PDB file of C-alpha atoms in Angstrom:
ATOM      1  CA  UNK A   1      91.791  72.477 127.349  1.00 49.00           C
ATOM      2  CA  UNK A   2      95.372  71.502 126.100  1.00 59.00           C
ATOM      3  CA  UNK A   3      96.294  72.427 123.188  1.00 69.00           C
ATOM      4  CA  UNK A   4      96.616  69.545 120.167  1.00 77.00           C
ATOM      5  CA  UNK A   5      98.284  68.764 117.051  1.00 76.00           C
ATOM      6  CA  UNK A   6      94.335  69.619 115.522  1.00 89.00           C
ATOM      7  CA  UNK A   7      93.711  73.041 118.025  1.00 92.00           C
ATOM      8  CA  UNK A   8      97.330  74.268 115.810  1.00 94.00           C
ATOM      9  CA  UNK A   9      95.866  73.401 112.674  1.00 94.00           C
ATOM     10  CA  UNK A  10      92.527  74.763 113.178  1.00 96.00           C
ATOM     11  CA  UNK A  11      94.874  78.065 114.550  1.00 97.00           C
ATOM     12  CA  UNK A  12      96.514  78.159 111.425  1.00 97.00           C
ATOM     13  CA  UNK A  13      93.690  78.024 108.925  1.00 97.00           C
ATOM     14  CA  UNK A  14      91.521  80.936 111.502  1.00 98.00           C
ATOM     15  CA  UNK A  15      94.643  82.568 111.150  1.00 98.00           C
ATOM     16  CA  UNK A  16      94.563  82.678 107.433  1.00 98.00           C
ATOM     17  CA  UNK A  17      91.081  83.731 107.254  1.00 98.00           C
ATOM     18  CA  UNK A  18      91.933  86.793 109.834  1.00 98.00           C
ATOM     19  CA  UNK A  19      94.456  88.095 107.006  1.00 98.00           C
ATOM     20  CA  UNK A  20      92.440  87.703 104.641  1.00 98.00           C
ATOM     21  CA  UNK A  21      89.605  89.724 106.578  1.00 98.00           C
ATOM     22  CA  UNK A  22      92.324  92.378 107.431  1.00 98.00           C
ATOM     23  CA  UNK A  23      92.550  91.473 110.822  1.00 98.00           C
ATOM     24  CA  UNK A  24      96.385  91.059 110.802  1.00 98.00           C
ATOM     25  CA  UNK A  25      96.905  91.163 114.366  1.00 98.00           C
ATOM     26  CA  UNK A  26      94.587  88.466 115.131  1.00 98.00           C
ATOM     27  CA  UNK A  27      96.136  86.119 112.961  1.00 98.00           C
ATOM     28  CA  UNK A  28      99.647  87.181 114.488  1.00 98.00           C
ATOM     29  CA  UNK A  29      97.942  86.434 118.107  1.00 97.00           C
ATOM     30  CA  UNK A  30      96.969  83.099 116.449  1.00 96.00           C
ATOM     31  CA  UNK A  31      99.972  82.097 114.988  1.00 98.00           C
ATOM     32  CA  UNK A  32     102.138  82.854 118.235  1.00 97.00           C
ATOM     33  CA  UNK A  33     100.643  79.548 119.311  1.00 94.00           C
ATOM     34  CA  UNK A  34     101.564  77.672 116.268  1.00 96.00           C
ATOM     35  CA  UNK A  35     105.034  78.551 116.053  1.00 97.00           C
ATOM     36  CA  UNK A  36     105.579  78.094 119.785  1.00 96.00           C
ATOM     37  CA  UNK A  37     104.578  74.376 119.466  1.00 95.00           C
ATOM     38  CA  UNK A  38     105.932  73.893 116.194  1.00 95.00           C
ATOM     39  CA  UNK A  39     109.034  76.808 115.455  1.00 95.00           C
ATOM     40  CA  UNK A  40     110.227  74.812 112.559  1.00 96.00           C
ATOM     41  CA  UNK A  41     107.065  75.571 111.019  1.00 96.00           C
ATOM     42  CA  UNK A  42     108.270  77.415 107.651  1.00 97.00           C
ATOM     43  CA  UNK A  43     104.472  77.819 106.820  1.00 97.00           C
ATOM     44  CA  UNK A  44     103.324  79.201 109.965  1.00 98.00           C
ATOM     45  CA  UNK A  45     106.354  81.438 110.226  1.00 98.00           C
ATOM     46  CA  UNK A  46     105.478  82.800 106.477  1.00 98.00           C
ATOM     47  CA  UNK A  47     101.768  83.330 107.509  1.00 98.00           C
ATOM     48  CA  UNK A  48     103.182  85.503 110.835  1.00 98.00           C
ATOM     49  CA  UNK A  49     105.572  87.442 108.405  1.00 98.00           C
ATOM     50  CA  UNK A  50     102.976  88.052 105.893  1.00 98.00           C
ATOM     51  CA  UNK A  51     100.824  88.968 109.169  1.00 98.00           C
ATOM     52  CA  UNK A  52     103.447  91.373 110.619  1.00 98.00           C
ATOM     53  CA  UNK A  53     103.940  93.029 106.806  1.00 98.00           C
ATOM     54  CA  UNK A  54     100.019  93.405 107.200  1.00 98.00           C
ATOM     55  CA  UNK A  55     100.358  95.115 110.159  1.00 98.00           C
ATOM     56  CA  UNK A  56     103.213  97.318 108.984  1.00 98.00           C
ATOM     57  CA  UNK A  57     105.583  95.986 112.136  1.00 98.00           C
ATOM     58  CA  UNK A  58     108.468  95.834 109.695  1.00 98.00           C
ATOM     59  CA  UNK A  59     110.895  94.348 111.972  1.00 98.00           C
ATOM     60  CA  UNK A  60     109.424  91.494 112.896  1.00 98.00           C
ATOM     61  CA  UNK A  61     108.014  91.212 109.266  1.00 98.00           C
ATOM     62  CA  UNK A  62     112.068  91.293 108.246  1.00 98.00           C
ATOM     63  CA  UNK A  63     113.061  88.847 110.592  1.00 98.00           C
ATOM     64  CA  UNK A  64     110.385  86.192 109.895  1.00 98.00           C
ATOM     65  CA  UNK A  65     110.658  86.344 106.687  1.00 98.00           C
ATOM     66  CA  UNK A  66     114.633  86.022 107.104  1.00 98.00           C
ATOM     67  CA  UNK A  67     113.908  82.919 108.883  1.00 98.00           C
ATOM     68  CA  UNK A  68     112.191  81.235 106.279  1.00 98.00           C
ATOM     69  CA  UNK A  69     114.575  82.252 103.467  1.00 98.00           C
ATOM     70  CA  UNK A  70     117.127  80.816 105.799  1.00 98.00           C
ATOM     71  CA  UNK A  71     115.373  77.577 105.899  1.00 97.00           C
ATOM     72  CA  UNK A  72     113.840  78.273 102.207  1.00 98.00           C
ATOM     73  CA  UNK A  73     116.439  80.181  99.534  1.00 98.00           C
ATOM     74  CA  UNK A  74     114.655  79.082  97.190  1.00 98.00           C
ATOM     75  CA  UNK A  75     111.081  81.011  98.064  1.00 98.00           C
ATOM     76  CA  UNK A  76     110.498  83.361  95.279  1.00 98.00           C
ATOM     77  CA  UNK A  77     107.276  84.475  97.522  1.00 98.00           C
ATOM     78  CA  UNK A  78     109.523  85.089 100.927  1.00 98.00           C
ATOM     79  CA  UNK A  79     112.227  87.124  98.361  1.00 98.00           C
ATOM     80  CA  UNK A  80     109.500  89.616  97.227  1.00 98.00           C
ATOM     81  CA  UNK A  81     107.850  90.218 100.720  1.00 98.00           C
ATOM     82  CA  UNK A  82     111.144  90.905 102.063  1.00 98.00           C
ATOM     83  CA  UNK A  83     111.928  92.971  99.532  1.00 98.00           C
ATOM     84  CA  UNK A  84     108.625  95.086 100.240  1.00 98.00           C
ATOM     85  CA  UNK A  85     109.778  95.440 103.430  1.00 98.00           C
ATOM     86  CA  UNK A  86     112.592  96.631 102.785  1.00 98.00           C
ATOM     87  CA  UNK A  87     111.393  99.330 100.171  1.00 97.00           C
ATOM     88  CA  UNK A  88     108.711 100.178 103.272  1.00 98.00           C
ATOM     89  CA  UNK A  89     111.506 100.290 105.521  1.00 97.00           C
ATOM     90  CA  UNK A  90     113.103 102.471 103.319  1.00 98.00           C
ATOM     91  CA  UNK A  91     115.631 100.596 102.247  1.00 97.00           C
ATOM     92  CA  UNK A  92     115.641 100.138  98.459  1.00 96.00           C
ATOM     93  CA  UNK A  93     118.879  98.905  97.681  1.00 96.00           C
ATOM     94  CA  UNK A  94     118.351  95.675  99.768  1.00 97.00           C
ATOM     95  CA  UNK A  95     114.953  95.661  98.353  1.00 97.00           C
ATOM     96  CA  UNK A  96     116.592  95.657  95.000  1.00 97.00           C
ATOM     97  CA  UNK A  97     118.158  92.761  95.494  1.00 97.00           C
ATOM     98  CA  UNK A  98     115.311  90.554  97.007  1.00 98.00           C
ATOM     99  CA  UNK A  99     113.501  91.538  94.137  1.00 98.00           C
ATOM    100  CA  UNK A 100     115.789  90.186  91.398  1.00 97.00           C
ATOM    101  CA  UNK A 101     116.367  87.277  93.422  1.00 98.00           C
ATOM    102  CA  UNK A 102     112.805  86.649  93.613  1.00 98.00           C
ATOM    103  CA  UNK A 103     112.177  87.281  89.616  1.00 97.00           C
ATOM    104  CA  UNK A 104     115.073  85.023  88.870  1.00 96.00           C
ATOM    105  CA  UNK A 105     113.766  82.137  90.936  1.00 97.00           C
ATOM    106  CA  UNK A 106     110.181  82.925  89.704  1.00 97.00           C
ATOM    107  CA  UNK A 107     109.471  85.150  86.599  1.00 94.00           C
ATOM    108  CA  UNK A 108     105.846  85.937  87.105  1.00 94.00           C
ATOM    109  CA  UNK A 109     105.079  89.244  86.177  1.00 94.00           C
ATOM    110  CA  UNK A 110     104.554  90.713  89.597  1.00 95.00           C
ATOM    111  CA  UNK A 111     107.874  89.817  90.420  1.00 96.00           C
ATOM    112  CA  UNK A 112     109.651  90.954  87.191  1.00 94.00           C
ATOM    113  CA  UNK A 113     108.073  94.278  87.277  1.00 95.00           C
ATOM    114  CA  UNK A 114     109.210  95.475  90.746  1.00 95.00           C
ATOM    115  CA  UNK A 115     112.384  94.097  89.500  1.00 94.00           C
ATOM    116  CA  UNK A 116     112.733  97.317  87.573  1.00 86.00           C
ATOM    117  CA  UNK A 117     116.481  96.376  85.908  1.00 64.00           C
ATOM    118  CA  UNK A 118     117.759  99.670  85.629  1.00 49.00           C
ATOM    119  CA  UNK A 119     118.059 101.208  82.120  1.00 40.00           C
ATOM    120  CA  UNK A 120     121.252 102.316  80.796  1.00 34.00           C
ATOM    121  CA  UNK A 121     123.519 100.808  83.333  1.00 39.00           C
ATOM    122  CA  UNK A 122     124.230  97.721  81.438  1.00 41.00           C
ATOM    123  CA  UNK A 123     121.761  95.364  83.716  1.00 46.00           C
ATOM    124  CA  UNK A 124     118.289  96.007  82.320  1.00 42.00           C
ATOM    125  CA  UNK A 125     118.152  92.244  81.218  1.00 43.00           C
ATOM    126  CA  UNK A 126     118.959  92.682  77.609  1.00 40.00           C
TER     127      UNK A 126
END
């Protein structure tokens, strides 16, 4: 059966519901699809990311989630799950900064709090 416009949609939303069942790398398997038809899919490419994160392949987690703040600067959401990443990857200085980048664009309290603005070095946001 050849794939449709509808069989990538349908992909997407089983994909969803795989992540949210904790079946990461089903939804990744899923989403391969997607973005092959449709790589300029921010959406789809967050979904794989979060999917990837999920799974705890941090590479490809990075790199997705690159690509959509490429496309996307703006993403508060795609800020702080790279910036996870990175502090899995064991990286926390570039996790730092994804952090405050994603608290500046967005101040929920999630995001402020792993934000953490160092005491007593003259950057604790007061």
């Amino acid at each position: 059966m050849p794939e449709s416009p509808e069989t990538h949609v349908i992909d997407y939303r089983a994909a969803e519901q795989l992540l949210a069942a904790r079946d990461p790398r089903g939804a990744v398997k899923l989403l391969d699809s997607v973005i092959a038809a449709h790589p300029e899919n921010t959406a789809a490419r967050l979904l794989r990311a979060r999917a990837f994160f999920a799974a705890a392949q941090l590479r490809p987690a990075e790199l997705e989630f690159e690509l959509v703040l490429e496309r996307e600067p703006d993403n508060a959401f795609a800020h702080f799950a790279l910036a996870r990443t990175y502090e899995r990857s064991g990286r926390p200085e570039q996790a730092k900064r994804h952090f405050r980048l994603a608290a500046a664009l967005d101040p929920k309290p999630e995001y402020l709090k792993a934000a953490r603005f160092d005491a007593g070095t003259g950057d604790d946001g007061n």
